[in-house]
mmCIF file of C-alpha atoms in Angstrom:
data_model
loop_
_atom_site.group_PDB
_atom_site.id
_atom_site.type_symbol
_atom_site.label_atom_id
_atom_site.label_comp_id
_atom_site.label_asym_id
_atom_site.label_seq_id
_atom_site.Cartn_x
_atom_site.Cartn_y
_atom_site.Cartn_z
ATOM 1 C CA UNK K 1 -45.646 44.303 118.738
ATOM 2 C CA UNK K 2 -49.065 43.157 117.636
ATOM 3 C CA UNK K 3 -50.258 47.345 118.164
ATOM 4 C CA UNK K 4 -47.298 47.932 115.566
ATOM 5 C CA UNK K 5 -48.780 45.751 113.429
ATOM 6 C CA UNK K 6 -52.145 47.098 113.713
ATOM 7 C CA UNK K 7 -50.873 50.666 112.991
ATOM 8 C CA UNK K 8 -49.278 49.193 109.376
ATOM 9 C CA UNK K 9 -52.641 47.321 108.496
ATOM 10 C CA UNK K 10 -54.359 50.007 109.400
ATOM 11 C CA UNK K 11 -52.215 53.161 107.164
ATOM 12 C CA UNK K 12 -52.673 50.748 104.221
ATOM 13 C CA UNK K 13 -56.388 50.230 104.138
ATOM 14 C CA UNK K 14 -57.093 53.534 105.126
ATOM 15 C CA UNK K 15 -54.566 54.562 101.616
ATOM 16 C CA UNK K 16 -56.168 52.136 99.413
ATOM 17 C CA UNK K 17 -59.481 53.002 100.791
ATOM 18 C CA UNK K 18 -59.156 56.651 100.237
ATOM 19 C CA UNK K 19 -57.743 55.683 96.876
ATOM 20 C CA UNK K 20 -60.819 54.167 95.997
ATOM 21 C CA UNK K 21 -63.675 56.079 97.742
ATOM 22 C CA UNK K 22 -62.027 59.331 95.656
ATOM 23 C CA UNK K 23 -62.244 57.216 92.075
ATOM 24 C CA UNK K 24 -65.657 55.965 92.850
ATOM 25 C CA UNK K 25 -67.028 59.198 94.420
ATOM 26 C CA UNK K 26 -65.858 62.011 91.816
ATOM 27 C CA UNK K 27 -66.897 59.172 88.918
ATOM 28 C CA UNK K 28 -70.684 59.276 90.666
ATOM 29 C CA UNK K 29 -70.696 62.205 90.982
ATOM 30 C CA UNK K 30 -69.779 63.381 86.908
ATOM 31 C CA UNK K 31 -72.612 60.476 85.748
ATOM 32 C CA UNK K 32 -75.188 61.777 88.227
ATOM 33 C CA UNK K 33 -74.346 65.555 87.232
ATOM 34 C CA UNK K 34 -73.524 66.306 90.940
ATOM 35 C CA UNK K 35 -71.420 69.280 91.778
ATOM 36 C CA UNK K 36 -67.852 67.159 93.693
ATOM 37 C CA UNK K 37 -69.160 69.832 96.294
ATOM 38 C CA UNK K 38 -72.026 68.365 97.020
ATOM 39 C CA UNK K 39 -70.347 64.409 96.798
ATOM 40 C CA UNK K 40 -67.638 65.797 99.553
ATOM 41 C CA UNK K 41 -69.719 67.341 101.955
ATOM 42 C CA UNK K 42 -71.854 64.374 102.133
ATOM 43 C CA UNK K 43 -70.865 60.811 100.695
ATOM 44 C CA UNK K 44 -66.845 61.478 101.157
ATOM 45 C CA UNK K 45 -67.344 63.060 104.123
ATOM 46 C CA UNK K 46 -69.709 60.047 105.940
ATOM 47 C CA UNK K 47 -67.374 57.735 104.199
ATOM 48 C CA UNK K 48 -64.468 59.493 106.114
ATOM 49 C CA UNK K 49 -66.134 60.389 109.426
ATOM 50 C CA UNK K 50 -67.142 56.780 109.940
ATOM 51 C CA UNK K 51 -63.994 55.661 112.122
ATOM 52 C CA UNK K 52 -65.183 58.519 114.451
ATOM 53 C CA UNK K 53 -68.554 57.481 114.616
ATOM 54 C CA UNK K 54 -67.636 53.870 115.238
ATOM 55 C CA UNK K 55 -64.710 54.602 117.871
ATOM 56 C CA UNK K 56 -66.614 57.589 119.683
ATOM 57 C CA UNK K 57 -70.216 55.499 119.513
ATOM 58 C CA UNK K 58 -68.316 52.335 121.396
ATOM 59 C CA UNK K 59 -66.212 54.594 123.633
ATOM 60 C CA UNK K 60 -69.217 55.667 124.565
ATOM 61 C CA UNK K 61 -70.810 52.562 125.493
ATOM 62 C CA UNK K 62 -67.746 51.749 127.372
ATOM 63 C CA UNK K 63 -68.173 55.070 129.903
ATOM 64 C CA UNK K 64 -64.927 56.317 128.450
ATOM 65 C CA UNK K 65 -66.602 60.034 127.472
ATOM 66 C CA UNK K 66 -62.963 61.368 127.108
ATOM 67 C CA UNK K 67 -62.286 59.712 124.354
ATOM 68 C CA UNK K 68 -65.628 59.970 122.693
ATOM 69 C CA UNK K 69 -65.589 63.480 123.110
ATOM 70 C CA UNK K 70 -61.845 64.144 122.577
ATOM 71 C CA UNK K 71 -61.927 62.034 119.368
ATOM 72 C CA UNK K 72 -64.573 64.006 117.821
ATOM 73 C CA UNK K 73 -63.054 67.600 118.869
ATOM 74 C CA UNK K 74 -59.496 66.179 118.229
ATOM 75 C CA UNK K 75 -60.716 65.046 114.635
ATOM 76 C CA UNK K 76 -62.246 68.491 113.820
ATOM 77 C CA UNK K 77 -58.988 70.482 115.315
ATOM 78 C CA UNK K 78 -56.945 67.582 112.965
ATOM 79 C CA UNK K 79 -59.041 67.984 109.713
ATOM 80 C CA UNK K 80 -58.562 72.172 109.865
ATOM 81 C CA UNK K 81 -55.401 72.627 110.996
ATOM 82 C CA UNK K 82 -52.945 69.143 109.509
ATOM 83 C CA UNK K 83 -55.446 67.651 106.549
ATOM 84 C CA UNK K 84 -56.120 71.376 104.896
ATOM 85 C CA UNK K 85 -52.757 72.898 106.047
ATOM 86 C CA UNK K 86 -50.890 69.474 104.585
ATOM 87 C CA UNK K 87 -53.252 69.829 101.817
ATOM 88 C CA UNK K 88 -53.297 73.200 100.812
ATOM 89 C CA UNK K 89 -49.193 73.093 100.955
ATOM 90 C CA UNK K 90 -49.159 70.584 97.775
ATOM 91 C CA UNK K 91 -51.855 72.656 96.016
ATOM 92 C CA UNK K 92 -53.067 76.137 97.003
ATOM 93 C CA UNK K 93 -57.565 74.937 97.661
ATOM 94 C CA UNK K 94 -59.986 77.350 95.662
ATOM 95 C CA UNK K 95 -63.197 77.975 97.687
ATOM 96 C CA UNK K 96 -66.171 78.028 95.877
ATOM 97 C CA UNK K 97 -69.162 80.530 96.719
ATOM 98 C CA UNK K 98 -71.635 78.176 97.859
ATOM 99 C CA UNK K 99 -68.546 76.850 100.668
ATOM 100 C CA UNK K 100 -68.515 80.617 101.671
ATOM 101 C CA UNK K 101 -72.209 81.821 101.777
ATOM 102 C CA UNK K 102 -73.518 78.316 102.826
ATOM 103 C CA UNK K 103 -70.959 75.622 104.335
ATOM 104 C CA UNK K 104 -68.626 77.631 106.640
ATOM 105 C CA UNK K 105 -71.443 79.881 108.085
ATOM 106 C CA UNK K 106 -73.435 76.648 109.073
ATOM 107 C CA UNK K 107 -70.056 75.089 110.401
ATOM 108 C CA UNK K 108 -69.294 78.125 112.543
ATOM 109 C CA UNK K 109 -72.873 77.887 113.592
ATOM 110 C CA UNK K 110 -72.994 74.390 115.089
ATOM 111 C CA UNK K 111 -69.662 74.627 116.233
ATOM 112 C CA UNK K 112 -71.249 77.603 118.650
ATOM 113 C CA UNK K 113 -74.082 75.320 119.342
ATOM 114 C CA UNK K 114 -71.882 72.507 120.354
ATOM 115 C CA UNK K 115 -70.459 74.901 122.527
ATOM 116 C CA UNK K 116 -73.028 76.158 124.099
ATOM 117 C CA UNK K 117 -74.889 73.640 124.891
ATOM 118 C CA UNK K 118 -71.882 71.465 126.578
ATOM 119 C CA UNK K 119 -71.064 73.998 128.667
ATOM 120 C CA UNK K 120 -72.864 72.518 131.761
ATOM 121 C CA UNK K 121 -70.465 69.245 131.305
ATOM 122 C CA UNK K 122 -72.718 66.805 129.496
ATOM 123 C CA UNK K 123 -74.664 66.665 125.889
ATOM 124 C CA UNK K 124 -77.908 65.019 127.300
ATOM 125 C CA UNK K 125 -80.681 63.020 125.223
ATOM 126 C CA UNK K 126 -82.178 66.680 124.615
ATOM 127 C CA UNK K 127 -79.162 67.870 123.686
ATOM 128 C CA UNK K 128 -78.480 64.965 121.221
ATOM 129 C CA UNK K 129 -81.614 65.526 119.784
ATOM 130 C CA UNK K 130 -81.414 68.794 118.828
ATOM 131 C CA UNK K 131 -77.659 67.967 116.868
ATOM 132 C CA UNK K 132 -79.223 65.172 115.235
ATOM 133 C CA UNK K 133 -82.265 67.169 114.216
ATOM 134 C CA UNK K 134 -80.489 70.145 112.849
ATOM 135 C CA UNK K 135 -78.022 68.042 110.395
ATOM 136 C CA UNK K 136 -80.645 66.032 108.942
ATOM 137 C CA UNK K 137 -82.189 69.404 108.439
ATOM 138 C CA UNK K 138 -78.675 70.098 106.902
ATOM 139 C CA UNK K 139 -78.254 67.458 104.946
ATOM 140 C CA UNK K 140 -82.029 67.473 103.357
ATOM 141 C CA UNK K 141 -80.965 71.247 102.227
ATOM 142 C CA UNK K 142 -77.752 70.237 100.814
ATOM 143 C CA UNK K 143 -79.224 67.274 98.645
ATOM 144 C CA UNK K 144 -82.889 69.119 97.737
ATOM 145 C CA UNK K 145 -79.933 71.836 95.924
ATOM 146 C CA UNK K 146 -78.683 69.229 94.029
ATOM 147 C CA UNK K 147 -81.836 70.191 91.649
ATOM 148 C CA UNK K 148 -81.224 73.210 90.802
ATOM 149 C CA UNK K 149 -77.262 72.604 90.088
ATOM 150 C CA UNK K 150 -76.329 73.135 86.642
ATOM 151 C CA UNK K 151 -76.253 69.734 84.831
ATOM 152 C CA UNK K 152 -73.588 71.043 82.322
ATOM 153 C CA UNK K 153 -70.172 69.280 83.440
ATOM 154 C CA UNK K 154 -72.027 65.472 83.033
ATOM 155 C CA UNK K 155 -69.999 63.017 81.865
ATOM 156 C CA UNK K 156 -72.154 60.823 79.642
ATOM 157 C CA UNK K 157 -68.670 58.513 79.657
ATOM 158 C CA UNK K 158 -69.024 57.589 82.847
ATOM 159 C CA UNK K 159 -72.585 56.710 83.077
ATOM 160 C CA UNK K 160 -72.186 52.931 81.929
ATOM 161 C CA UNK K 161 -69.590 52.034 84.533
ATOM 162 C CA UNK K 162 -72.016 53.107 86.818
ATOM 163 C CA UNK K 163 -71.911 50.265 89.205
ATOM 164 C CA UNK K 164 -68.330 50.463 88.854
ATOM 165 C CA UNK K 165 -68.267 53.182 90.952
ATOM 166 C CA UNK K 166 -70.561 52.129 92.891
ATOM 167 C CA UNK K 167 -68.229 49.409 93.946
ATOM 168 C CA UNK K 168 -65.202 51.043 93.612
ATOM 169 C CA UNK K 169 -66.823 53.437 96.587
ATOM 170 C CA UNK K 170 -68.080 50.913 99.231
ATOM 171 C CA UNK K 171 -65.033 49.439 98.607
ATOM 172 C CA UNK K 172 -63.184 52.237 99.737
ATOM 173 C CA UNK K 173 -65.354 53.064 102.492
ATOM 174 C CA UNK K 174 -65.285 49.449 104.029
ATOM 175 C CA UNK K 175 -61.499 49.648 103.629
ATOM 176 C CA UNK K 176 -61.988 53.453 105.604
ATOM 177 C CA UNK K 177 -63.907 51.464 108.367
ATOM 178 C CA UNK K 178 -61.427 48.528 108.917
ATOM 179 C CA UNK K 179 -58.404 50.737 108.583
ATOM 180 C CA UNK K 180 -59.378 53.269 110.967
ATOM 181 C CA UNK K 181 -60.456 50.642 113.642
ATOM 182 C CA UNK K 182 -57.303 49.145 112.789
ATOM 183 C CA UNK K 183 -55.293 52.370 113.379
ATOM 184 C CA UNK K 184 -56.961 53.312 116.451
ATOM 185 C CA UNK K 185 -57.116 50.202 118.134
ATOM 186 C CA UNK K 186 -52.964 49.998 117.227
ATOM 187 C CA UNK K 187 -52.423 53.006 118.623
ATOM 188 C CA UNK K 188 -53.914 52.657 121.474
ATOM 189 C CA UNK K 189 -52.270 49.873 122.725
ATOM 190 C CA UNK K 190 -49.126 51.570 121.834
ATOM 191 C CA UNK K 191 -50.356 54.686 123.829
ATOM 192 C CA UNK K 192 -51.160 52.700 127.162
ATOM 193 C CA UNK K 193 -48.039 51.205 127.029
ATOM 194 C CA UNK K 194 -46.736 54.640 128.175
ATOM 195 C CA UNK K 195 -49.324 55.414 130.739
ATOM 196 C CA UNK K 196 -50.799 57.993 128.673
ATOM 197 C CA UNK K 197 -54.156 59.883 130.060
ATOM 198 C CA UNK K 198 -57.404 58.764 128.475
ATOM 199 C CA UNK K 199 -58.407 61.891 127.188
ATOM 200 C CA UNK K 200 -55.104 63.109 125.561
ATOM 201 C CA UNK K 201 -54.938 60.233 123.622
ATOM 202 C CA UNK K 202 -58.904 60.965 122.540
ATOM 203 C CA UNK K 203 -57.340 64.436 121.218
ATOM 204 C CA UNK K 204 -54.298 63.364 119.515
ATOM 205 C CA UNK K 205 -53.671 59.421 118.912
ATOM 206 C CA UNK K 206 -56.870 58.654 118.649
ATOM 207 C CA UNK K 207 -58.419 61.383 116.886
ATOM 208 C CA UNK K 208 -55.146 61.350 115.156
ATOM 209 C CA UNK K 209 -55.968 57.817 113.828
ATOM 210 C CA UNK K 210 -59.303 58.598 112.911
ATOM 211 C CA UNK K 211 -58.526 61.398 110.900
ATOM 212 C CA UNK K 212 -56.187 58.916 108.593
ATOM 213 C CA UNK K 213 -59.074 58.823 106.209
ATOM 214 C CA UNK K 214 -59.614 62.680 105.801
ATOM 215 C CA UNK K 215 -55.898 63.089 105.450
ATOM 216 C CA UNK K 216 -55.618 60.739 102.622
ATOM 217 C CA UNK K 217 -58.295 61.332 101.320
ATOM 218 C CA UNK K 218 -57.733 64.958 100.783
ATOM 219 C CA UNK K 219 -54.279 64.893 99.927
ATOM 220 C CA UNK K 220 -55.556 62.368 97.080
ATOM 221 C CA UNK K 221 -58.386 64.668 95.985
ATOM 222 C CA UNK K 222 -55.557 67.533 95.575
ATOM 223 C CA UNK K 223 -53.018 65.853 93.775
ATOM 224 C CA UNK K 224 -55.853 64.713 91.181
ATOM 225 C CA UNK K 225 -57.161 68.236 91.596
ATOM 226 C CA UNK K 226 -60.110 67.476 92.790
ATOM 227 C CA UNK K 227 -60.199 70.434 95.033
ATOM 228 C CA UNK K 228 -64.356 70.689 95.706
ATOM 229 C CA UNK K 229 -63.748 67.395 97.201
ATOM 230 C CA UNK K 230 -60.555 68.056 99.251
ATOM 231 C CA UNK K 231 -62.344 70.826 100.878
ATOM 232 C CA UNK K 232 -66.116 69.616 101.041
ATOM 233 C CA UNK K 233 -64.513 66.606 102.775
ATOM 234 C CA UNK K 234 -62.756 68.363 105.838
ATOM 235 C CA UNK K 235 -66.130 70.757 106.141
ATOM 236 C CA UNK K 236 -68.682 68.385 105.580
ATOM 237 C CA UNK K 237 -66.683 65.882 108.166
ATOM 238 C CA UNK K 238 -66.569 68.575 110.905
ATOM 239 C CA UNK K 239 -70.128 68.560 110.485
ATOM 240 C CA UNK K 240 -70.954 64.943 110.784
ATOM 241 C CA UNK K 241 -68.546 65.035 113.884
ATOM 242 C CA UNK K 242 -70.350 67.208 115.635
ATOM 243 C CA UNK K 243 -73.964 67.171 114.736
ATOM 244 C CA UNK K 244 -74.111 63.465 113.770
ATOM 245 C CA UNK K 245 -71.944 61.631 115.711
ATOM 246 C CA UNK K 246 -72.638 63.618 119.030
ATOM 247 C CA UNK K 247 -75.280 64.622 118.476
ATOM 248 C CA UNK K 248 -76.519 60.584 117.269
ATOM 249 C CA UNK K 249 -74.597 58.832 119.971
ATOM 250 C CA UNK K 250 -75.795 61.386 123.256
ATOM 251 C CA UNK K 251 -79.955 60.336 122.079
ATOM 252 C CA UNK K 252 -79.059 56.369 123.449
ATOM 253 C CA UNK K 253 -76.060 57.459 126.000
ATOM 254 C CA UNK K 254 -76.209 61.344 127.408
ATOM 255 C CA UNK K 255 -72.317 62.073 127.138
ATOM 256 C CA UNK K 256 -69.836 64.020 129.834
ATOM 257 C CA UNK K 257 -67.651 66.966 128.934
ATOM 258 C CA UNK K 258 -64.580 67.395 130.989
ATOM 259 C CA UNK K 259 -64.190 70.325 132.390
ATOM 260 C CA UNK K 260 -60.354 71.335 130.357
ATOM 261 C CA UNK K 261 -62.520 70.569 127.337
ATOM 262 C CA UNK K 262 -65.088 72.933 128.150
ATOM 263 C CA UNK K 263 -62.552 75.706 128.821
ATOM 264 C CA UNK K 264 -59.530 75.646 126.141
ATOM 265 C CA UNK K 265 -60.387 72.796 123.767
ATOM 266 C CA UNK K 266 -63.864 74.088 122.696
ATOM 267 C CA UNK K 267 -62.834 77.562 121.992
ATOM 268 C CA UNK K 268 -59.687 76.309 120.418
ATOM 269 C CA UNK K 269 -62.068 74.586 118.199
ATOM 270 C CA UNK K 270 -64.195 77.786 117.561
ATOM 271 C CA UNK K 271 -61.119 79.964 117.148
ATOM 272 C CA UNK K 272 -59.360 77.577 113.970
ATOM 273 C CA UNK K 273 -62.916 77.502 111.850
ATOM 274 C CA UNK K 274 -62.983 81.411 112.621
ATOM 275 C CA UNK K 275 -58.902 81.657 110.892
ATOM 276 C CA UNK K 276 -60.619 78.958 108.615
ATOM 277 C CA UNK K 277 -63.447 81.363 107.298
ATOM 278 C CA UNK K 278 -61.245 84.193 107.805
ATOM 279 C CA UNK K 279 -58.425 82.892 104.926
ATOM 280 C CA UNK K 280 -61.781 81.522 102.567
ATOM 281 C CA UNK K 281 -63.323 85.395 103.163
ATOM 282 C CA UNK K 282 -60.296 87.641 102.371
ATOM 283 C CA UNK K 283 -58.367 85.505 99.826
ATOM 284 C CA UNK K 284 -61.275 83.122 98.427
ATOM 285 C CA UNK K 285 -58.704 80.013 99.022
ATOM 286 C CA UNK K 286 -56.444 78.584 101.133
ATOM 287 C CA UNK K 287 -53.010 79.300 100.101
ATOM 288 C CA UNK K 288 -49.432 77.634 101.204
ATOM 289 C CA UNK K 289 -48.453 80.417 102.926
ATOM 290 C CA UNK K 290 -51.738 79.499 105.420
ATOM 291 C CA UNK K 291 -51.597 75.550 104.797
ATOM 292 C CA UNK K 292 -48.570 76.442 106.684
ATOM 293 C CA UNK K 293 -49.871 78.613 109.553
ATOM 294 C CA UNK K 294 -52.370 75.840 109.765
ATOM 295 C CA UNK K 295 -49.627 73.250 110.177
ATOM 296 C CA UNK K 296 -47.551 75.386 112.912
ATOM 297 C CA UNK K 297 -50.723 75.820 115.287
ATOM 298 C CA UNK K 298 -51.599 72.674 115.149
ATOM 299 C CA UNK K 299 -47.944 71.515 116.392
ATOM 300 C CA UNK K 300 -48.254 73.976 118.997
ATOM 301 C CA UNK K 301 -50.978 72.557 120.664
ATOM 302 C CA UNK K 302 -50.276 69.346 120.576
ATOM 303 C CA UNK K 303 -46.870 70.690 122.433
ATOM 304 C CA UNK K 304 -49.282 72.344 124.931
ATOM 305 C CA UNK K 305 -50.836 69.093 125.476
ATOM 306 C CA UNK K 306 -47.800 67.015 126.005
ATOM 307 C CA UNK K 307 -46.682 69.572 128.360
ATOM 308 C CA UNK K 308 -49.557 69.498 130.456
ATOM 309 C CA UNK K 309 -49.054 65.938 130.424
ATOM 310 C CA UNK K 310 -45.639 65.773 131.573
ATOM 311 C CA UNK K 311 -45.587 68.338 133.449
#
């Protein structure tokens, strides 16, 4: 009962607290004459990835790898295939040419790295290191742009309720944060109730769970047609999944990789952010037809993964 109960806390915050982080973000983001771009791949998207961090960092420190690691590759397989394939079936998402020529070729890039360099089972201090070095790196780029954006589309309006905003957003974040440990940690206990394997619930309840905030968020973003922030959000959250949380948590606690993640759920991984850049390359957007190509992959492999469950 009380994991029920968790699970309806939890949806609620994580609703309000997408509500909020959206109003507060874009509002910043128009007063500081920052491209919504820019606000999604980094402020939305920390704000979003932080019940990943904080689930993976303490399953970490509890020895359970499998569902550190298969929270943060369940999350990314989530955000591509049900947050922008749910999304993109309200409202077609426009790509913009910086997403293209910058953002997806970086994504496709660490998500190679990741791969690479977990493919002798662990993500060691070195390893770590190298993540956490690389989206700094990243995220010094991204922001060191921001100077050179064109300051046209300020809103001058918006510029006295600054702290408004400010509040508005850490108020939507910390509602992020409780909601998605609420979630998880509701799920969960639902999930063991069943006897279900550590690791598939990492994939899919858990990374499910954490993945609340992205969902909401982005479905928000599209029905107030915020679309730069919809789609900078799922990106720049891959990102921070891989580079920052792994990449952060592996420095202080050198993580396993099971071996079924090395050998279908990586490349899995790899092979939706190639159909990702594939639909942004040829059509410049992701349209409803492939929201909903998105939608039916994703429910096939979570039917693969039940069946190798019960079977």
């Amino acid at each position: 009962m009380i994991g029920f109960i968790y699970l309806i806390v939890g949806v609620l915050l994580l609703y309000y607290g997408a509500e909020y982080l959206i109003k507060g973000g874009s509002s910043i983001a128009l007063a500081a004459g920052v491209k919504k771009i820019v606000i999604g791949l980094t402020v939305v998207a920390f704000g979003t990835s932080l019940p990943e961090f904080v689930v993976s960092f303490f399953s970490a420190l509890k020895k359970v790898d499998s569902v550190c690691v298969g929270n943060v590759i369940g999350s990314n397989i989530i955000n591509i295939l049900l947050v922008l394939g749910i999304a993109s079936i309200i409202r077609p998402i426009n790509s913009s040419r910086r997403v293209i020529t910058l953002d997806i070729p970086f994504l496709l890039f660490l998500t190679l790295l990741f791969i690479f360099i977990s493919r002798d089972g662990k993500l060691s201090r070195i390893d770590g290191v190298i993540l956490f070095a690389i989206f700094l790196t990243y995220m010094i780029y991204i922001l060191s742009r921001r100077k050179s954006e064109n300051l046209a589309d300020i809103d001058h309006n918006t510029k006295g309720n600054t702290l408004k905003y400010i509040i508005f957003t850490m108020g939507g974040l910390l509602g992020l944060i409780i909601g998605g440990n609420f979630t998880v940690r509701g799920a969960v206990k639902v999930a063991q109730l069943f006897g279900i394997p550590e690791l598939f619930i990492g994939l899919t309840i858990v990374a499910l769970g954490t993945s609340l905030p992205e969902l909401f968020t982005s479905i928000l973003a599209i029905i107030r047609k915020e679309q730069d922030i919809s789609l900078g959000n799922i990106i720049g959250s891959n990102l921070f999944n891989i580079a920052f949380i792994l990449g952060f948590i592996a420095i202080f606690n050198p993580i396993k990789v099971e071996l079924s993640v090395i050998k279908f759920d990586n490349l899995f991984m790899l092979s939706i952010t190639i159909l990702l850049a594939i639909f942004l390359y040829t059509g410049g957007k992701i349209s409803r037809f492939e929201g909903i190509i998105f939608v039916l992959i994703y429910f096939l492999y979570v039917s693969k993964l039940i069946v190798e469950v019960t079977g």
